Every structure is written in C-alpha cells, then in structure tokens.
PDB file of C-alpha atoms and ligand atoms in Angstrom:
ATOM      1  CA  UNK A 423     -16.571   9.851   7.721  1.00 37.00           C
ATOM      2  CA  UNK A 424     -19.364  10.013   4.965  1.00 38.00           C
ATOM      3  CA  UNK A 425     -21.120   7.850   2.651  1.00 40.00           C
ATOM      4  CA  UNK A 426     -20.370   9.097  -0.822  1.00 37.00           C
ATOM      5  CA  UNK A 427     -22.799   8.468  -4.067  1.00 39.00           C
ATOM      6  CA  UNK A 428     -19.431   6.445  -4.863  1.00 51.00           C
ATOM      7  CA  UNK A 429     -20.527   4.164  -2.203  1.00 93.00           C
ATOM      8  CA  UNK A 430     -17.103   4.455  -0.250  1.00 97.00           C
ATOM      9  CA  UNK A 431     -16.218   5.455   2.918  1.00 97.00           C
ATOM     10  CA  UNK A 432     -13.254   7.855   4.196  1.00 97.00           C
ATOM     11  CA  UNK A 433     -11.418   6.295   7.267  1.00 98.00           C
ATOM     12  CA  UNK A 434      -9.911   8.353   9.983  1.00 98.00           C
ATOM     13  CA  UNK A 435      -6.440   7.874   8.264  1.00 98.00           C
ATOM     14  CA  UNK A 436      -8.023   9.425   4.939  1.00 98.00           C
ATOM     15  CA  UNK A 437      -8.060   5.919   3.258  1.00 98.00           C
ATOM     16  CA  UNK A 438     -11.080   5.081   1.634  1.00 98.00           C
ATOM     17  CA  UNK A 439     -13.067   2.078   2.212  1.00 98.00           C
ATOM     18  CA  UNK A 440     -15.759   0.607  -0.044  1.00 98.00           C
ATOM     19  CA  UNK A 441     -18.947   0.395   2.074  1.00 98.00           C
ATOM     20  CA  UNK A 442     -20.332  -2.750   1.235  1.00 98.00           C
ATOM     21  CA  UNK A 443     -17.871  -5.772   1.196  1.00 98.00           C
ATOM     22  CA  UNK A 444     -17.740  -9.698   0.616  1.00 98.00           C
ATOM     23  CA  UNK A 445     -18.117 -11.704   4.005  1.00 98.00           C
ATOM     24  CA  UNK A 446     -16.288 -14.957   3.393  1.00 98.00           C
ATOM     25  CA  UNK A 447     -17.004 -16.570   7.109  1.00 98.00           C
ATOM     26  CA  UNK A 448     -17.370 -19.738   7.024  1.00 97.00           C
ATOM     27  CA  UNK A 449     -16.322 -20.530   3.141  1.00 98.00           C
ATOM     28  CA  UNK A 450     -13.289 -22.974   2.690  1.00 98.00           C
ATOM     29  CA  UNK A 451     -10.927 -22.321   0.538  1.00 98.00           C
ATOM     30  CA  UNK A 452     -12.180 -23.414  -2.801  1.00 98.00           C
ATOM     31  CA  UNK A 453     -15.685 -21.728  -2.394  1.00 98.00           C
ATOM     32  CA  UNK A 454     -14.090 -18.593  -1.338  1.00 98.00           C
ATOM     33  CA  UNK A 455     -11.877 -18.232  -4.322  1.00 98.00           C
ATOM     34  CA  UNK A 456     -14.674 -18.905  -6.738  1.00 98.00           C
ATOM     35  CA  UNK A 457     -17.084 -16.219  -4.776  1.00 98.00           C
ATOM     36  CA  UNK A 458     -14.265 -13.472  -4.714  1.00 98.00           C
ATOM     37  CA  UNK A 459     -14.145 -14.155  -8.343  1.00 98.00           C
ATOM     38  CA  UNK A 460     -17.949 -14.041  -8.651  1.00 98.00           C
ATOM     39  CA  UNK A 461     -18.420 -10.995  -6.196  1.00 98.00           C
ATOM     40  CA  UNK A 462     -15.604  -8.731  -7.925  1.00 98.00           C
ATOM     41  CA  UNK A 463     -17.488  -9.564 -11.346  1.00 97.00           C
ATOM     42  CA  UNK A 464     -20.609  -7.764  -9.948  1.00 97.00           C
ATOM     43  CA  UNK A 465     -18.721  -4.830  -8.376  1.00 97.00           C
ATOM     44  CA  UNK A 466     -17.640  -5.883  -4.713  1.00 97.00           C
ATOM     45  CA  UNK A 467     -14.332  -4.464  -4.023  1.00 98.00           C
ATOM     46  CA  UNK A 468     -13.941  -4.847  -0.205  1.00 98.00           C
ATOM     47  CA  UNK A 469     -13.071  -8.641   0.714  1.00 98.00           C
ATOM     48  CA  UNK A 470     -13.360  -9.340   4.587  1.00 98.00           C
ATOM     49  CA  UNK A 471     -11.425 -12.520   5.804  1.00 98.00           C
ATOM     50  CA  UNK A 472      -9.517 -13.573   8.974  1.00 98.00           C
ATOM     51  CA  UNK A 473      -6.727 -15.769  10.200  1.00 98.00           C
ATOM     52  CA  UNK A 474      -9.249 -17.545  12.092  1.00 98.00           C
ATOM     53  CA  UNK A 475     -11.808 -18.572   9.087  1.00 98.00           C
ATOM     54  CA  UNK A 476      -9.024 -20.628   7.517  1.00 98.00           C
ATOM     55  CA  UNK A 477      -9.628 -19.501   4.292  1.00 98.00           C
ATOM     56  CA  UNK A 478      -6.882 -16.734   3.468  1.00 99.00           C
ATOM     57  CA  UNK A 479      -5.325 -18.667   0.515  1.00 99.00           C
ATOM     58  CA  UNK A 480      -8.468 -18.944  -1.117  1.00 99.00           C
ATOM     59  CA  UNK A 481      -9.084 -15.330  -0.924  1.00 99.00           C
ATOM     60  CA  UNK A 482      -5.522 -14.889  -2.479  1.00 98.00           C
ATOM     61  CA  UNK A 483      -6.608 -17.337  -4.878  1.00 98.00           C
ATOM     62  CA  UNK A 484      -9.632 -15.593  -5.601  1.00 98.00           C
ATOM     63  CA  UNK A 485      -7.609 -11.876  -5.725  1.00 98.00           C
ATOM     64  CA  UNK A 486      -5.452 -12.987  -8.402  1.00 98.00           C
ATOM     65  CA  UNK A 487      -7.681 -14.773 -10.470  1.00 98.00           C
ATOM     66  CA  UNK A 488     -10.505 -12.055 -10.520  1.00 98.00           C
ATOM     67  CA  UNK A 489      -8.173  -9.887 -12.706  1.00 97.00           C
ATOM     68  CA  UNK A 490      -8.948  -6.663 -10.826  1.00 98.00           C
ATOM     69  CA  UNK A 491      -5.442  -4.708 -10.087  1.00 98.00           C
ATOM     70  CA  UNK A 492      -4.901  -5.336  -6.398  1.00 98.00           C
ATOM     71  CA  UNK A 493      -4.638  -1.429  -5.830  1.00 98.00           C
ATOM     72  CA  UNK A 494      -8.137  -1.465  -7.097  1.00 98.00           C
ATOM     73  CA  UNK A 495      -9.273  -4.235  -4.095  1.00 98.00           C
ATOM     74  CA  UNK A 496      -9.380  -3.848  -0.497  1.00 98.00           C
ATOM     75  CA  UNK A 497      -8.487  -6.703   1.731  1.00 99.00           C
ATOM     76  CA  UNK A 498      -9.175  -7.049   5.150  1.00 99.00           C
ATOM     77  CA  UNK A 499      -7.896  -9.766   7.430  1.00 99.00           C
ATOM     78  CA  UNK A 500      -7.582  -9.966  11.299  1.00 98.00           C
ATOM     79  CA  UNK A 501      -5.635 -11.050  13.956  1.00 98.00           C
ATOM     80  CA  UNK A 502      -6.285 -14.354  15.593  1.00 98.00           C
ATOM     81  CA  UNK A 503      -6.261 -14.066  19.788  1.00 97.00           C
ATOM     82  CA  UNK A 504      -2.965 -16.791  19.700  1.00 97.00           C
ATOM     83  CA  UNK A 505      -1.186 -13.992  18.573  1.00 98.00           C
ATOM     84  CA  UNK A 506      -2.310 -11.055  20.922  1.00 98.00           C
ATOM     85  CA  UNK A 507       0.541  -9.693  22.908  1.00 97.00           C
ATOM     86  CA  UNK A 508       3.834  -7.282  22.486  1.00 96.00           C
ATOM     87  CA  UNK A 509       5.155  -7.598  18.966  1.00 97.00           C
ATOM     88  CA  UNK A 510       3.417 -11.091  18.419  1.00 97.00           C
ATOM     89  CA  UNK A 511       0.824  -9.103  15.849  1.00 98.00           C
ATOM     90  CA  UNK A 512       4.196  -8.604  13.218  1.00 98.00           C
ATOM     91  CA  UNK A 513       4.497 -12.409  12.873  1.00 98.00           C
ATOM     92  CA  UNK A 514       0.726 -12.872  12.677  1.00 98.00           C
ATOM     93  CA  UNK A 515       0.279 -10.415  10.053  1.00 98.00           C
ATOM     94  CA  UNK A 516       3.227 -11.779   8.401  1.00 98.00           C
ATOM     95  CA  UNK A 517       2.028 -15.307   8.183  1.00 98.00           C
ATOM     96  CA  UNK A 518      -1.514 -14.184   6.990  1.00 98.00           C
ATOM     97  CA  UNK A 519       0.597 -12.380   4.066  1.00 99.00           C
ATOM     98  CA  UNK A 520       2.106 -15.626   3.102  1.00 98.00           C
ATOM     99  CA  UNK A 521      -1.093 -17.606   2.872  1.00 98.00           C
ATOM    100  CA  UNK A 522      -2.618 -14.581   0.752  1.00 98.00           C
ATOM    101  CA  UNK A 523       0.626 -14.227  -1.386  1.00 98.00           C
ATOM    102  CA  UNK A 524      -0.066 -10.417  -1.022  1.00 98.00           C
ATOM    103  CA  UNK A 525       2.665  -7.634  -0.050  1.00 98.00           C
ATOM    104  CA  UNK A 526       0.026  -6.109   2.097  1.00 98.00           C
ATOM    105  CA  UNK A 527      -3.685  -5.642   3.666  1.00 99.00           C
ATOM    106  CA  UNK A 528      -5.500  -2.683   3.230  1.00 99.00           C
ATOM    107  CA  UNK A 529      -7.382  -2.973   6.883  1.00 99.00           C
ATOM    108  CA  UNK A 530      -6.238  -5.292   9.855  1.00 99.00           C
ATOM    109  CA  UNK A 531      -8.153  -5.629  12.595  1.00 98.00           C
ATOM    110  CA  UNK A 532      -7.691  -7.164  16.329  1.00 98.00           C
ATOM    111  CA  UNK A 533     -10.327 -10.160  16.239  1.00 98.00           C
ATOM    112  CA  UNK A 534     -11.312  -9.922  19.609  1.00 98.00           C
ATOM    113  CA  UNK A 535     -10.655  -8.213  22.605  1.00 98.00           C
ATOM    114  CA  UNK A 536     -10.376 -11.111  24.702  1.00 97.00           C
ATOM    115  CA  UNK A 537     -10.308  -9.105  27.760  1.00 96.00           C
ATOM    116  CA  UNK A 538      -9.512 -12.052  30.211  1.00 96.00           C
ATOM    117  CA  UNK A 539      -6.268 -12.370  28.241  1.00 97.00           C
ATOM    118  CA  UNK A 540      -5.735  -8.523  28.808  1.00 96.00           C
ATOM    119  CA  UNK A 541      -3.224  -8.480  25.623  1.00 97.00           C
ATOM    120  CA  UNK A 542      -5.469  -6.084  23.286  1.00 98.00           C
ATOM    121  CA  UNK A 543      -3.787  -2.791  24.275  1.00 97.00           C
ATOM    122  CA  UNK A 544      -0.130  -4.136  23.876  1.00 97.00           C
ATOM    123  CA  UNK A 545      -1.441  -5.871  20.517  1.00 98.00           C
ATOM    124  CA  UNK A 546      -3.042  -2.330  19.462  1.00 98.00           C
ATOM    125  CA  UNK A 547       0.643  -0.646  20.475  1.00 97.00           C
ATOM    126  CA  UNK A 548       2.009  -3.176  18.070  1.00 98.00           C
ATOM    127  CA  UNK A 549      -0.474  -2.318  15.348  1.00 98.00           C
ATOM    128  CA  UNK A 550       0.861   0.956  15.297  1.00 97.00           C
ATOM    129  CA  UNK A 551       4.287  -0.186  14.654  1.00 97.00           C
ATOM    130  CA  UNK A 552       2.822  -2.681  11.360  1.00 98.00           C
ATOM    131  CA  UNK A 553       0.790   0.709  10.286  1.00 98.00           C
ATOM    132  CA  UNK A 554       4.386   2.358   9.817  1.00 98.00           C
ATOM    133  CA  UNK A 555       5.667  -0.414   7.858  1.00 98.00           C
ATOM    134  CA  UNK A 556       3.388  -0.033   5.237  1.00 98.00           C
ATOM    135  CA  UNK A 557       2.074  -3.743   5.480  1.00 98.00           C
ATOM    136  CA  UNK A 558      -1.413  -2.465   6.268  1.00 98.00           C
ATOM    137  CA  UNK A 559      -3.285   0.701   5.057  1.00 98.00           C
ATOM    138  CA  UNK A 560      -5.422   0.888   8.134  1.00 99.00           C
ATOM    139  CA  UNK A 561      -5.821  -0.734  11.302  1.00 98.00           C
ATOM    140  CA  UNK A 562      -8.989  -1.190  13.416  1.00 98.00           C
ATOM    141  CA  UNK A 563     -10.602  -3.627  15.859  1.00 98.00           C
ATOM    142  CA  UNK A 564     -13.417  -5.988  16.047  1.00 98.00           C
ATOM    143  CA  UNK A 565     -16.269  -7.063  18.611  1.00 98.00           C
ATOM    144  CA  UNK A 566     -14.758  -4.105  20.401  1.00 98.00           C
ATOM    145  CA  UNK A 567     -17.441  -2.660  23.315  1.00 97.00           C
ATOM    146  CA  UNK A 568     -16.951   1.069  24.012  1.00 97.00           C
ATOM    147  CA  UNK A 569     -15.340   0.131  27.513  1.00 97.00           C
ATOM    148  CA  UNK A 570     -12.420  -1.831  25.624  1.00 98.00           C
ATOM    149  CA  UNK A 571     -12.098   1.437  23.029  1.00 98.00           C
ATOM    150  CA  UNK A 572     -11.756   3.466  26.337  1.00 98.00           C
ATOM    151  CA  UNK A 573      -8.743   1.497  27.125  1.00 97.00           C
ATOM    152  CA  UNK A 574      -6.858   1.709  23.866  1.00 97.00           C
ATOM    153  CA  UNK A 575      -7.841   5.289  23.990  1.00 97.00           C
ATOM    154  CA  UNK A 576      -6.102   5.398  27.390  1.00 96.00           C
ATOM    155  CA  UNK A 577      -2.946   3.513  25.628  1.00 93.00           C
ATOM    156  CA  UNK A 578      -2.736   4.796  22.674  1.00 93.00           C
ATOM    157  CA  UNK A 579      -3.077   8.403  20.325  1.00 90.00           C
ATOM    158  CA  UNK A 580      -4.124   5.933  17.549  1.00 97.00           C
ATOM    159  CA  UNK A 581      -7.853   5.662  17.176  1.00 98.00           C
ATOM    160  CA  UNK A 582      -8.949   2.672  15.851  1.00 98.00           C
ATOM    161  CA  UNK A 583     -10.266   3.320  11.903  1.00 98.00           C
ATOM    162  CA  UNK A 584     -13.150   0.473  11.916  1.00 99.00           C
ATOM    163  CA  UNK A 585     -14.853  -1.368  14.688  1.00 98.00           C
ATOM    164  CA  UNK A 586     -16.601  -4.294  13.081  1.00 98.00           C
ATOM    165  CA  UNK A 587     -19.255  -5.669  15.584  1.00 98.00           C
ATOM    166  CA  UNK A 588     -21.991  -7.866  14.810  1.00 97.00           C
ATOM    167  CA  UNK A 589     -24.961  -5.583  13.932  1.00 98.00           C
ATOM    168  CA  UNK A 590     -28.351  -5.693  11.944  1.00 98.00           C
ATOM    169  CA  UNK A 591     -31.824  -4.373  12.503  1.00 98.00           C
ATOM    170  CA  UNK A 592     -32.261  -7.351  15.617  1.00 97.00           C
ATOM    171  CA  UNK A 593     -28.884  -6.559  17.440  1.00 97.00           C
ATOM    172  CA  UNK A 594     -28.979  -2.773  16.841  1.00 97.00           C
ATOM    173  CA  UNK A 595     -25.982  -1.802  18.920  1.00 97.00           C
ATOM    174  CA  UNK A 596     -27.161   1.854  19.248  1.00 97.00           C
ATOM    175  CA  UNK A 597     -24.586   2.629  22.013  1.00 97.00           C
ATOM    176  CA  UNK A 598     -21.434   1.451  20.015  1.00 97.00           C
ATOM    177  CA  UNK A 599     -22.534   2.748  16.917  1.00 98.00           C
ATOM    178  CA  UNK A 600     -22.788   6.524  18.594  1.00 98.00           C
ATOM    179  CA  UNK A 601     -19.512   5.838  20.287  1.00 98.00           C
ATOM    180  CA  UNK A 602     -17.734   4.849  17.384  1.00 98.00           C
ATOM    181  CA  UNK A 603     -19.246   7.620  15.385  1.00 98.00           C
ATOM    182  CA  UNK A 604     -18.422  10.448  18.335  1.00 98.00           C
ATOM    183  CA  UNK A 605     -14.614   8.945  18.005  1.00 98.00           C
ATOM    184  CA  UNK A 606     -14.248   8.883  14.195  1.00 98.00           C
ATOM    185  CA  UNK A 607     -14.375   5.135  13.711  1.00 98.00           C
ATOM    186  CA  UNK A 608     -16.382   3.591  10.989  1.00 98.00           C
ATOM    187  CA  UNK A 609     -18.754   1.094  12.644  1.00 98.00           C
ATOM    188  CA  UNK A 610     -18.908  -2.046  10.117  1.00 98.00           C
ATOM    189  CA  UNK A 611     -21.240  -4.850  10.690  1.00 98.00           C
ATOM    190  CA  UNK A 612     -20.806  -8.639  10.625  1.00 97.00           C
ATOM    191  CA  UNK A 613     -23.860 -10.648   9.648  1.00 95.00           C
ATOM    192  CA  UNK A 614     -25.222  -7.577   8.862  1.00 97.00           C
ATOM    193  CA  UNK A 615     -28.555  -9.486   7.684  1.00 97.00           C
ATOM    194  CA  UNK A 616     -28.969 -11.799  10.651  1.00 92.00           C
ATOM    195  CA  UNK A 617     -27.470 -15.034   9.181  1.00 72.00           C
ATOM    196  CA  UNK A 618     -30.756 -14.329   6.724  1.00 68.00           C
ATOM    197  CA  UNK A 619     -33.485 -14.670  10.030  1.00 78.00           C
ATOM    198  CA  UNK A 620     -34.505 -11.026   9.534  1.00 94.00           C
ATOM    199  CA  UNK A 621     -35.363 -11.776   5.593  1.00 96.00           C
ATOM    200  CA  UNK A 622     -38.634 -12.863   6.484  1.00 96.00           C
ATOM    201  CA  UNK A 623     -39.724 -10.363   9.283  1.00 97.00           C
ATOM    202  CA  UNK A 624     -42.696  -8.402   7.843  1.00 97.00           C
ATOM    203  CA  UNK A 625     -41.644  -4.751   8.734  1.00 98.00           C
ATOM    204  CA  UNK A 626     -38.630  -5.395   6.655  1.00 98.00           C
ATOM    205  CA  UNK A 627     -40.918  -7.316   3.982  1.00 98.00           C
ATOM    206  CA  UNK A 628     -43.359  -4.996   3.898  1.00 98.00           C
ATOM    207  CA  UNK A 629     -41.007  -1.745   3.306  1.00 98.00           C
ATOM    208  CA  UNK A 630     -39.499  -4.012   0.537  1.00 98.00           C
ATOM    209  CA  UNK A 631     -42.652  -4.694  -1.343  1.00 98.00           C
ATOM    210  CA  UNK A 632     -43.020  -0.756  -1.317  1.00 98.00           C
ATOM    211  CA  UNK A 633     -39.711  -0.052  -2.513  1.00 98.00           C
ATOM    212  CA  UNK A 634     -39.880  -3.138  -5.452  1.00 98.00           C
ATOM    213  CA  UNK A 635     -36.789  -4.226  -3.669  1.00 98.00           C
ATOM    214  CA  UNK A 636     -35.497  -7.351  -1.697  1.00 97.00           C
ATOM    215  CA  UNK A 637     -35.455  -7.729   1.879  1.00 98.00           C
ATOM    216  CA  UNK A 638     -31.718  -7.929   2.226  1.00 97.00           C
ATOM    217  CA  UNK A 639     -31.651  -4.974   0.032  1.00 98.00           C
ATOM    218  CA  UNK A 640     -33.761  -3.117   2.831  1.00 98.00           C
ATOM    219  CA  UNK A 641     -31.574  -4.389   5.535  1.00 98.00           C
ATOM    220  CA  UNK A 642     -27.950  -3.484   3.451  1.00 98.00           C
ATOM    221  CA  UNK A 643     -29.692  -0.210   2.677  1.00 98.00           C
ATOM    222  CA  UNK A 644     -30.453   0.531   6.455  1.00 98.00           C
ATOM    223  CA  UNK A 645     -26.587   0.084   7.272  1.00 98.00           C
ATOM    224  CA  UNK A 646     -25.420   2.612   4.366  1.00 98.00           C
ATOM    225  CA  UNK A 647     -28.430   5.316   5.951  1.00 98.00           C
ATOM    226  CA  UNK A 648     -26.721   4.845   9.301  1.00 98.00           C
ATOM    227  CA  UNK A 649     -23.276   5.596   8.003  1.00 97.00           C
ATOM    228  CA  UNK A 650     -22.210   1.673   8.613  1.00 98.00           C
ATOM    229  CA  UNK A 651     -20.279  -0.403   6.365  1.00 98.00           C
ATOM    230  CA  UNK A 652     -21.715  -4.102   5.936  1.00 98.00           C
ATOM    231  CA  UNK A 653     -19.864  -7.320   4.776  1.00 98.00           C
ATOM    232  CA  UNK A 654     -22.884  -9.469   3.932  1.00 97.00           C
ATOM    233  CA  UNK A 655     -21.886 -13.203   2.772  1.00 97.00           C
ATOM    234  CA  UNK A 656     -23.071 -14.865   0.188  1.00 97.00           C
ATOM    235  CA  UNK A 657     -22.024 -17.337  -2.804  1.00 98.00           C
ATOM    236  CA  UNK A 658     -24.679 -16.718  -4.865  1.00 98.00           C
ATOM    237  CA  UNK A 659     -24.351 -14.375  -7.859  1.00 97.00           C
ATOM    238  CA  UNK A 660     -27.742 -12.812  -7.890  1.00 97.00           C
ATOM    239  CA  UNK A 661     -27.554 -12.271  -4.094  1.00 97.00           C
ATOM    240  CA  UNK A 662     -24.471 -10.824  -4.338  1.00 97.00           C
ATOM    241  CA  UNK A 663     -25.366  -8.453  -6.790  1.00 97.00           C
ATOM    242  CA  UNK A 664     -28.934  -7.542  -5.052  1.00 96.00           C
ATOM    243  CA  UNK A 665     -26.760  -7.096  -1.918  1.00 97.00           C
ATOM    244  CA  UNK A 666     -24.549  -4.376  -3.142  1.00 97.00           C
ATOM    245  CA  UNK A 667     -27.092  -2.491  -5.427  1.00 96.00           C
ATOM    246  CA  UNK A 668     -28.622  -0.663  -2.694  1.00 97.00           C
ATOM    247  CA  UNK A 669     -27.310   3.038  -4.383  1.00 96.00           C
ATOM    248  CA  UNK A 670     -30.238   3.708  -6.440  1.00 96.00           C
ATOM    249  CA  UNK A 671     -33.060   3.976  -3.809  1.00 97.00           C
ATOM    250  CA  UNK A 672     -33.641   5.512  -0.250  1.00 98.00           C
ATOM    251  CA  UNK A 673     -35.392   4.554   2.998  1.00 98.00           C
ATOM    252  CA  UNK A 674     -37.428   6.958   4.279  1.00 98.00           C
ATOM    253  CA  UNK A 675     -36.995   8.235   7.699  1.00 98.00           C
ATOM    254  CA  UNK A 676     -40.337   6.644   8.888  1.00 98.00           C
ATOM    255  CA  UNK A 677     -38.862   3.219   7.163  1.00 98.00           C
ATOM    256  CA  UNK A 678     -35.685   4.106   9.287  1.00 98.00           C
ATOM    257  CA  UNK A 679     -37.462   4.012  12.339  1.00 98.00           C
ATOM    258  CA  UNK A 680     -39.545   0.946  11.889  1.00 98.00           C
ATOM    259  CA  UNK A 681     -36.600  -1.025  11.077  1.00 98.00           C
ATOM    260  CA  UNK A 682     -34.680   0.593  14.076  1.00 98.00           C
ATOM    261  CA  UNK A 683     -37.735  -0.651  16.249  1.00 98.00           C
ATOM    262  CA  UNK A 684     -37.185  -4.155  15.374  1.00 97.00           C
ATOM    263  CA  UNK A 685     -33.862  -3.699  17.800  1.00 97.00           C
ATOM    264  CA  UNK A 686     -33.702  -6.722  20.577  1.00 93.00           C
ATOM    265  CA  UNK A 687     -30.900  -5.544  22.480  1.00 89.00           C
ATOM    266  CA  UNK A 688     -28.255  -7.635  23.507  1.00 86.00           C
ATOM    267  CA  UNK A 689     -30.022 -10.626  24.387  1.00 80.00           C
ATOM    268  CA  UNK A 690     -30.106 -11.272  20.781  1.00 83.00           C
ATOM    269  CA  UNK A 691     -26.480 -10.750  20.153  1.00 88.00           C
ATOM    270  CA  UNK A 692     -24.575 -14.087  19.591  1.00 82.00           C
ATOM    271  CA  UNK A 693     -21.236 -12.435  19.810  1.00 75.00           C
ATOM    272  CA  UNK A 694     -21.387 -12.604  23.900  1.00 54.00           C
ATOM    273  CA  UNK A 695     -17.935 -12.567  25.344  1.00 48.00           C
ATOM    274  CA  UNK A 696     -17.048 -15.853  23.733  1.00 49.00           C
ATOM    275  CA  UNK A 697     -14.596 -16.057  20.510  1.00 53.00           C
ATOM    276  CA  UNK A 698     -16.653 -16.773  17.966  1.00 53.00           C
ATOM    277  CA  UNK A 699     -16.228 -16.337  13.835  1.00 53.00           C
TER     278      UNK A 699
HETATM  279  P1  A2P B 505     -26.316 -17.353   0.447  1.00 75.60           P
HETATM  280  O1  A2P B 505     -24.767 -17.703   0.620  1.00 75.60           O
HETATM  281  O2  A2P B 505     -26.922 -19.122  -0.401  1.00 75.60           O
HETATM  282  O3  A2P B 505     -26.654 -16.613  -0.264  1.00 75.60           O
HETATM  283  P2  A2P B 505     -25.239 -12.846   6.804  1.00 75.60           P
HETATM  284  O4  A2P B 505     -23.984 -12.244   6.154  1.00 75.60           O
HETATM  285  O5  A2P B 505     -26.110 -11.824   7.780  1.00 75.60           O
HETATM  286  O6  A2P B 505     -24.248 -13.848   8.029  1.00 75.60           O
HETATM  287  O7  A2P B 505     -25.994 -13.494   6.220  1.00 75.60           O
HETATM  288  C1  A2P B 505     -25.712 -14.616   5.202  1.00 75.60           C
HETATM  289  C2  A2P B 505     -26.756 -15.712   5.238  1.00 75.60           C
HETATM  290  O8  A2P B 505     -27.731 -15.034   4.286  1.00 75.60           O
HETATM  291  C3  A2P B 505     -26.134 -16.596   4.215  1.00 75.60           C
HETATM  292  O9  A2P B 505     -26.632 -18.069   4.346  1.00 75.60           O
HETATM  293  C4  A2P B 505     -26.603 -16.090   2.537  1.00 75.60           C
HETATM  294  O10 A2P B 505     -26.865 -17.678   1.812  1.00 75.60           O
HETATM  295  C5  A2P B 505     -27.849 -15.632   2.925  1.00 75.60           C
HETATM  296  N1  A2P B 505     -28.134 -14.331   2.104  1.00 75.60           N
HETATM  297  C6  A2P B 505     -26.917 -13.432   1.688  1.00 75.60           C
HETATM  298  N2  A2P B 505     -27.476 -12.387   1.100  1.00 75.60           N
HETATM  299  C7  A2P B 505     -28.839 -13.121   0.477  1.00 75.60           C
HETATM  300  C8  A2P B 505     -30.184 -12.577   0.134  1.00 75.60           C
HETATM  301  N3  A2P B 505     -29.863 -11.396  -0.738  1.00 75.60           N
HETATM  302  N4  A2P B 505     -31.182 -12.948   0.218  1.00 75.60           N
HETATM  303  C9  A2P B 505     -31.249 -14.057   0.888  1.00 75.60           C
HETATM  304  N5  A2P B 505     -30.280 -14.487   1.414  1.00 75.60           N
HETATM  305  C10 A2P B 505     -29.260 -14.152   1.524  1.00 75.60           C
END
C-alpha cells in the first residue's frame, strides 16, 4: 500500500487504483457525462459514483464518450442500503452495471454500514461471492468506523481493499486512518476539500502562497502524503486539472503538521450516523 510516482495506490489484492479520482456527487446524468469527459481529458482515470447518486447512467455515458479504453479507467460504485442483506448485493450490482452499461466495475463499496439494520456482515459475505464472479475487481466499504470493520474481520477472512470516509483537514479521522493502515485498508477521502470551506483557511492559504500552489492543491497533496486516496469533485476544467496536478511538489513535515492541527474532531463531521450522500 504505497503511493508511487505514477500516482497509483496498490490495493491489498494487488489491483492498482489511481490515487486521485473524480467525485461525482451531486451531479446529474447530463452534468456527470460532460464532467467525466472533461476530467479524463486532464488525466483522471478513477471515477467515483454510487447507486444512490442517481447518476450511474451518465457516468457510463461519459465513460463511453471519453475515448479512454475501459481497461485504463477505474470505476467505483457503491451499493445502496436497500440492497443490503444476504445475496441482495448480487441483483444490486447487476442493476448498477445495467445503468452504467458496463460488464464490471473496478471497485464495489458498501455505501454505509447502517448498523441499526445489522446487515453489513451478510452484505460483505455476498461481496466475497461477487468478487469471485469478476463483476468487480475489488471490494470495500464506505463510512465504516473501526468498530464496524472489527465486526467484518470477525465474520470474514477478506479484508476490505478500501474504506471511503469523510476526511479533510478539518475532519482528520486519525483513529480511522491508523486502523485502516494497520489492516492493509486504503483510506479514501470523500469531500476531501471539505466542500470548499477550507480553501480560505489562513494556514492553508499561507502554505499555498509559499509553494506557489492553490489551496485546493495543498489539501489534495496533504491527503497524498498521508497515503490517502481522494475523490475531489469539480465540474470546472481548470479546477479539475489543478486538483490532480499535485505530484510535482511536496509539503514539508512542518506544513503537514500545521495542516494536521486544523482537525476539529468528530464534531465537525457531517456523516454522523445518518445515511448521507
Ligand atoms: P466546482 O465544481 O465549481 O469546482 P468536495 O469534493 O470537498 O466536496 O468539494 C467540492 C466543492 O469544491 C465543489 O463545490 C467544487 O466546486 C469546489 N472545488 C473543487 N475543486 C476546487 C478548487 N480547486 N478550487 C476551488 N473550489 C473547488
């Protein structure tokens, strides 16, 4: 699990995942198709969607329109809560594949643990079966806390390849990152820029000024140097290009620590225990 110069991260089953991807929430089908074409044009190869986003059809349209061979793209989708439970993920993924009009995805995630339904361990066992069919190249989870991951570990030998969580300098999630790293799980950040709110922060803008970079680039680079994958969302071509153009500079240890100190803890998180995006 290392970040390489080619900006991919090796998952625990050997599959290579681009370190930076395109977040697509809350784009609709038309916007997302255009954005996938724009993003791949400036170098993105990872596209992150979910059944719940309602835009898988548009993501599939963009994938076909962009001209990049399918095998050079990395498509993530997420199983919605209504398809949790024993074997239900099989038709759940099939429906996603029909909307995407793809034969397979690269990564399939359980979107939320929904612990009050207590179905995520059964869902995970179904994911193991799906992995064996080749309809996804890797499986993982999203919004799982260490306690949820512990229950998966007790009920299954297969460790999630990825845990996608709300993570940005304001929501630092140190404990989750440490747990994931100790168990060979790649942490991936949703809302990695903190929905733009951190972009005017004084610490971030000072570091950005010193490096001659934008605040967003400093934040994405902070994720990369922590070994975290990030899926920032933008529809704007210049911002898309900037957000992925972070592999030719480095933050110092002092910069990293200054950004780490912006962590406001769980109180700043928006994911709490409700089913959000
Ligand atoms: P836009 O699509 O107009 O670029 P997050 O991924 O953390 O949720 O943040 C996404 C938000 O941040 C979007 O509103 C997006 O708007 C904005 N954004 C994305 N990249 C940048 C950037 N490089 N500079 C400023 N705003 C950005």
